[in-house]
Tab-separated table of C-alpha atoms in Angstrom:
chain	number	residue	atom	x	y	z
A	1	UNK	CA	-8.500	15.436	-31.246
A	2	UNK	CA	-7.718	18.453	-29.228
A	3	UNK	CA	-7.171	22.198	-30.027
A	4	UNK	CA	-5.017	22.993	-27.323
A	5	UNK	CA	-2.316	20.773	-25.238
A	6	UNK	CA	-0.905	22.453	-21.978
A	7	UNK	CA	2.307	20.568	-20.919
A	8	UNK	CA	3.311	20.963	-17.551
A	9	UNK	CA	7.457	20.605	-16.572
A	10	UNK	CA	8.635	19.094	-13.243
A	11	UNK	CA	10.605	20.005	-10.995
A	12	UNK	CA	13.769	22.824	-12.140
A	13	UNK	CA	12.465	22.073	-15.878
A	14	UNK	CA	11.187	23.834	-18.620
A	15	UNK	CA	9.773	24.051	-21.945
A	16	UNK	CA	13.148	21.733	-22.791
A	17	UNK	CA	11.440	18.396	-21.230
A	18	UNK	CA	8.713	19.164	-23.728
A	19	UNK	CA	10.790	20.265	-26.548
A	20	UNK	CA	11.460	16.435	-28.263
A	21	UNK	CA	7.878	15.973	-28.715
A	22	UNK	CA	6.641	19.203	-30.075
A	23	UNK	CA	7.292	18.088	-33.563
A	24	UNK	CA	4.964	15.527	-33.234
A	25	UNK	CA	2.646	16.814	-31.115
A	26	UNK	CA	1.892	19.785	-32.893
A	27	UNK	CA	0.264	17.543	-35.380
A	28	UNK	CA	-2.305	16.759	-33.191
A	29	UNK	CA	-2.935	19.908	-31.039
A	30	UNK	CA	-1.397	23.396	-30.337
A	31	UNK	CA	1.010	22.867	-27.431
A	32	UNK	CA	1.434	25.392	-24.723
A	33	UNK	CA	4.284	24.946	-22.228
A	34	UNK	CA	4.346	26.296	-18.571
A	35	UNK	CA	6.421	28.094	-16.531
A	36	UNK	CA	5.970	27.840	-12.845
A	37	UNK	CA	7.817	31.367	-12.401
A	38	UNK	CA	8.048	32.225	-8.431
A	39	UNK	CA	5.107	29.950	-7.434
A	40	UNK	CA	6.684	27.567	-4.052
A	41	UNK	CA	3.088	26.315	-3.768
A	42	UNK	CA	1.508	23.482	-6.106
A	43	UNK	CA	-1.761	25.192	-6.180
A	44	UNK	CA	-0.860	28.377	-6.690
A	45	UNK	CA	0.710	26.917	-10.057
A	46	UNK	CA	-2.262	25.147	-10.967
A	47	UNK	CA	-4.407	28.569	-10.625
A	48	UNK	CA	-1.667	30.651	-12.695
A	49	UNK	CA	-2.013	27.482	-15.099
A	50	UNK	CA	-5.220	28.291	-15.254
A	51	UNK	CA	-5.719	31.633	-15.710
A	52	UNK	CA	-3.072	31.489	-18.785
A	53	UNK	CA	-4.827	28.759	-20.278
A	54	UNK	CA	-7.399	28.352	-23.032
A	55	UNK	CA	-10.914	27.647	-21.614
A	56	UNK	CA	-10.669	23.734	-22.499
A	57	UNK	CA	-7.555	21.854	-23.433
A	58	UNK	CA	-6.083	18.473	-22.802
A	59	UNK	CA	-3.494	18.158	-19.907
A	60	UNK	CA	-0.095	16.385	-19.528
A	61	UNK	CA	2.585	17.119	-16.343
A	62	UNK	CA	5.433	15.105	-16.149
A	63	UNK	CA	7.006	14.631	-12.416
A	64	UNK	CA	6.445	17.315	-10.273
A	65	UNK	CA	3.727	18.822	-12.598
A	66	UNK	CA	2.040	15.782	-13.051
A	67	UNK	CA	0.908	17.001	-9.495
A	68	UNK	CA	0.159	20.858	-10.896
A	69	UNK	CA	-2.009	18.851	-13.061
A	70	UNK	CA	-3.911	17.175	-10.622
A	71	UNK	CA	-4.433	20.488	-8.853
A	72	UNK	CA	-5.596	21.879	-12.121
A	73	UNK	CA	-7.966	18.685	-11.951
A	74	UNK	CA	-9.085	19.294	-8.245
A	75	UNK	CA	-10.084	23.104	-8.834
A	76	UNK	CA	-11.218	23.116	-12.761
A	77	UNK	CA	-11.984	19.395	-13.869
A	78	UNK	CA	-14.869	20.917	-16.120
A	79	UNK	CA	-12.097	22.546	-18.407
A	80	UNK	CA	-9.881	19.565	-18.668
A	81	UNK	CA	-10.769	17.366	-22.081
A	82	UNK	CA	-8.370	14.444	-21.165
A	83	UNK	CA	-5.561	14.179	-18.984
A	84	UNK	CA	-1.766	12.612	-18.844
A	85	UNK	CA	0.445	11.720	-15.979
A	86	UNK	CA	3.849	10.983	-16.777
A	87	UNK	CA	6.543	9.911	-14.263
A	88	UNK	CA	4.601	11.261	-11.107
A	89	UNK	CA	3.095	10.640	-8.004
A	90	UNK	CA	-0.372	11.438	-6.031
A	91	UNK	CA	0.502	11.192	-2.296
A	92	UNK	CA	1.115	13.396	0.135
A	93	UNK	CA	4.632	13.546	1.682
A	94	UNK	CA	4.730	10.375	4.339
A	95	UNK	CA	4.699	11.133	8.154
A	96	UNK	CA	6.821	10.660	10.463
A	97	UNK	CA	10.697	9.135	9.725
A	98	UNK	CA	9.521	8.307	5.880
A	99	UNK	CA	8.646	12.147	5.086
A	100	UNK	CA	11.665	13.548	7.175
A	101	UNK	CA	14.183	11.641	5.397
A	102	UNK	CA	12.384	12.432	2.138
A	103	UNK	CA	13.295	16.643	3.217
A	104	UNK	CA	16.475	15.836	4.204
A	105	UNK	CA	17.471	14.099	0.460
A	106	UNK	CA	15.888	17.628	-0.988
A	107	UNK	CA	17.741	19.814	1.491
A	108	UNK	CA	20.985	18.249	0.440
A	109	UNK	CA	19.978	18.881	-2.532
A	110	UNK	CA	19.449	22.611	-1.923
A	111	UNK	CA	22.377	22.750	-0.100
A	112	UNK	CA	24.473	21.871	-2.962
A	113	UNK	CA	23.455	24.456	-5.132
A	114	UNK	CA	23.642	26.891	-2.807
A	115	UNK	CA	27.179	26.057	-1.811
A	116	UNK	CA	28.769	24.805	-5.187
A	117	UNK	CA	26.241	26.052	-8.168
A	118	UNK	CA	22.823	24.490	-9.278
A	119	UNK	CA	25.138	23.114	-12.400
A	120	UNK	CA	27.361	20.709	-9.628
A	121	UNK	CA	23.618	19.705	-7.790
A	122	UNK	CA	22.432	19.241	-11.224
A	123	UNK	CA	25.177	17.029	-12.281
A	124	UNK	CA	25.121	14.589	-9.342
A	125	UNK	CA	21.012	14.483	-9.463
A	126	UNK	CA	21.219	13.544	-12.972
A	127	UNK	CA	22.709	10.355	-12.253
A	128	UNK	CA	19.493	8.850	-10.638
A	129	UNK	CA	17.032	10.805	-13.076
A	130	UNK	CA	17.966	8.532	-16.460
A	131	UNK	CA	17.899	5.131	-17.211
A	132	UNK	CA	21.730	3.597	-16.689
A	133	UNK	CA	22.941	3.016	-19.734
A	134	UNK	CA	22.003	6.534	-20.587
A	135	UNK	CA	24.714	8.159	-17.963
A	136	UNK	CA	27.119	7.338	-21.032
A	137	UNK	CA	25.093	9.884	-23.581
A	138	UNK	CA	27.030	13.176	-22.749
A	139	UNK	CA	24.439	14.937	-24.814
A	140	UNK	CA	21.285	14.268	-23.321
A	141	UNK	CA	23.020	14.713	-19.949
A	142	UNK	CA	24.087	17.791	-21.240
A	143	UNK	CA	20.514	18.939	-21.980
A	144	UNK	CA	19.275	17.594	-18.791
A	145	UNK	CA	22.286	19.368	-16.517
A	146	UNK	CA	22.244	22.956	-18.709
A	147	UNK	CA	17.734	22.618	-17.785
A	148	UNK	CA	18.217	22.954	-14.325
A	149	UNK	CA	21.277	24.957	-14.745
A	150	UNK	CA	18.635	27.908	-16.267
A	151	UNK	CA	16.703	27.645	-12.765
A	152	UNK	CA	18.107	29.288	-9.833
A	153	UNK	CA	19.227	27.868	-6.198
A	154	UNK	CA	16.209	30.310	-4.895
A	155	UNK	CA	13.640	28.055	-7.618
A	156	UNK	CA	14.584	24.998	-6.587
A	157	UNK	CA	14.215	25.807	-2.495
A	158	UNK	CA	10.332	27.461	-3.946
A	159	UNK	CA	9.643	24.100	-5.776
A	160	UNK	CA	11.017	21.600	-2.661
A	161	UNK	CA	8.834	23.870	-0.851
A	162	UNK	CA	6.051	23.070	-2.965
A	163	UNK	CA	6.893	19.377	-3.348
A	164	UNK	CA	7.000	18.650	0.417
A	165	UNK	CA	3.818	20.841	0.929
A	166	UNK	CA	2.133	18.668	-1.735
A	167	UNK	CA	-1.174	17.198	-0.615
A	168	UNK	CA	-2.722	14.039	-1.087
A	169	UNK	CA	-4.471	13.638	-4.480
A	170	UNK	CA	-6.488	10.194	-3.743
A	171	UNK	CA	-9.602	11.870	-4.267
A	172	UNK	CA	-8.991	13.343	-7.338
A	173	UNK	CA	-8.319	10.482	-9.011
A	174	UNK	CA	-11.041	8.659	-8.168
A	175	UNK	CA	-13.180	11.775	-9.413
A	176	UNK	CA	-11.668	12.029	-12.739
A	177	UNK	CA	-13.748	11.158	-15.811
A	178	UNK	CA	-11.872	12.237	-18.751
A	179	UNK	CA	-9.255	9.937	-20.891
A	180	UNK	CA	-5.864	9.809	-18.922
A	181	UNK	CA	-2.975	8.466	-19.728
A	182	UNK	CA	-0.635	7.141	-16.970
A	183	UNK	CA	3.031	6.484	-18.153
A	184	UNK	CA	6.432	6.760	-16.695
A	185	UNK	CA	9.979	4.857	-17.956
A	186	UNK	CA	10.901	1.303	-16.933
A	187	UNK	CA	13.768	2.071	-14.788
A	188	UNK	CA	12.091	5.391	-12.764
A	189	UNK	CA	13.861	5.250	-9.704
A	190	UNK	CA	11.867	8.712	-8.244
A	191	UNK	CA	7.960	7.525	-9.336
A	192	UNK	CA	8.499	3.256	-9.984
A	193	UNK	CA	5.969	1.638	-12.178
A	194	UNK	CA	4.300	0.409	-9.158
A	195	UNK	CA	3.441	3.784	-8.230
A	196	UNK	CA	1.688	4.316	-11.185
A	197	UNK	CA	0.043	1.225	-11.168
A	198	UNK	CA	-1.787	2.710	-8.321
A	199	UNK	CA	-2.862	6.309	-9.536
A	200	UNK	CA	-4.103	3.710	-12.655
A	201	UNK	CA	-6.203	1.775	-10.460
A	202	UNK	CA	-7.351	4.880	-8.733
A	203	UNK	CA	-9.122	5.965	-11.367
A	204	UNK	CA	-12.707	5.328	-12.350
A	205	UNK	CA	-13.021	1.803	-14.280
A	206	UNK	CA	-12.536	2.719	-18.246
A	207	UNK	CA	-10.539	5.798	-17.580
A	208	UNK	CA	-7.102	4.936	-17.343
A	209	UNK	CA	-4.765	4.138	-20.126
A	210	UNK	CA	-1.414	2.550	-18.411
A	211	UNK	CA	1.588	2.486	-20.349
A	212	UNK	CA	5.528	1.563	-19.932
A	213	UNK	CA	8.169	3.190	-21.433
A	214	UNK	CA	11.211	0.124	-21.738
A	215	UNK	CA	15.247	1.802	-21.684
A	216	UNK	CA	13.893	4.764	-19.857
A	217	UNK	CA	14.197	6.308	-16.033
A	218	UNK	CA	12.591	9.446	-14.732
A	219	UNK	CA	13.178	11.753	-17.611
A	220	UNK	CA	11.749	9.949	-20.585
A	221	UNK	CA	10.530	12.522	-22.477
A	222	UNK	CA	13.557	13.478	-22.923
A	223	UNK	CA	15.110	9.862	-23.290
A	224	UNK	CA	12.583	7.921	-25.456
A	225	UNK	CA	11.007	10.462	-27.109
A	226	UNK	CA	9.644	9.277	-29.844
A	227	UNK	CA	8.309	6.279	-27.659
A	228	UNK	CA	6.418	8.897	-25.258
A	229	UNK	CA	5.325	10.735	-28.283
A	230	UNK	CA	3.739	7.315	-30.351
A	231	UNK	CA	1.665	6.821	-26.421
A	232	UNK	CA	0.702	10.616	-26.580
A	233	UNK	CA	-0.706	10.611	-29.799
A	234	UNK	CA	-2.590	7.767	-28.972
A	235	UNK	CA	-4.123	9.241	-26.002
A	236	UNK	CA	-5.219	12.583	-27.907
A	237	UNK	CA	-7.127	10.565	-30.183
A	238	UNK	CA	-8.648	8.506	-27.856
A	239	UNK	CA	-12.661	8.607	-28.031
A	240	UNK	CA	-13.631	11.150	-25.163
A	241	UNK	CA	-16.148	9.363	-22.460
């Protein structure tokens, strides 16, 4: 079982993508959640990460710092105790027409909440970020929306900066020798279960723990809690290698 738990938000999130599994969580470890602050480089938020954390803990990022986490793993793999990767991905951003549509989708983004408000951008994101018959659950896209809406037009262009700066994490992967637990939701639109089914078979043989999370899209933690919570605990108490 481990002492500490360092849980890593995505992209324009905080400690409220986290916040529906604390209460079970914090049965099994003492959870610390992290704030990327001004950081608009992924590595630079896995060495504030670092120096902020205890000296050994377990690990879990969902989206964008599911990559801060593989940083993390990349610079300090000898204080990482076991590892999670929810709703992520591991490659860099594509060349050529691939990657340069992928910045335009995030600059319209960026425009949006420049122009109209990060609360407008936020509410038109949303609708890809949650499984579809979640749109109709005005509270959870409530919680979602009023998340980014705490994160300013100036964080989000320091995290796309990040994101399309992100480097290629093959390597790590196929370094890592700790339990990890790979999940994301059914219907994730941004990181598909295929995706993950790579970064599973990535890893070394007897690593990996794949897992599926049905009537969810990209933000499950926050839709299926308790379902990402039951996989969580299992992975914490999974016998170290």
């Amino acid at each position: 079982m481990a002492a500490d738990l360092v849980l890593v938000p995505g992209l324009m999130c905080d400690a409220a993508v986290w916040e529906p599994l604390l209460p079970s969580l914090s049965a099994a470890a003492t959870c610390h959640v992290v704030d990327h602050g001004d950081a608009d480089d992924l590595a630079l938020m896995a060495r504030r990460l670092l120096d902020a954390a205890p000296p050994r803990f377990a690990l879990a990022g969902h989206s964008m710092g599911g990559r801060v986490a593989l940083e993390v793993m990349r610079l300090a793999p000898e204080r990482v105790e076991r590892l999670a990767l929810l709703d992520t991905g591991y490659r860099a951003r594509a060349a050529g027409a691939a990657g340069d549509g992928e910045a335009r989708k995030r600059q319209a983004l960026l425009d949006v909440a420049r122009t109209q408000g990060v609360r407008a951008m936020a509410q038109r994101w949303v609708q890809d970020m949650v499984h579809p018959a979640r749109l109709a659950d005005a509270a959870l896209i409530e919680r979602i929306v009023a998340m980014f809406e705490r994160k300013s037009a100036d964080t989000f262009a320091r995290q796309i900066r990040a994101l399309l700066e992100r480097p290629d994490a093959t390597d790590v992967l196929r370094r890592v020798r700790v339990p990890t637990l790979v999940m994301c939701g059914r219907a994730d639109g941004w990181a598909p279960v295929s995706q993950h089914e790579e970064i599973a078979a990535l890893l070394p043989a007897g690593v990996a723990m794949l897992r599926v999370v049905d009537d969810a899209g990209h933000m499950s933690t926050m839709e299926r809690p308790s379902a990402v919570a039951d996989v969580m605990l299992e992975w914490l108490a999974a016998p170290a290698r």
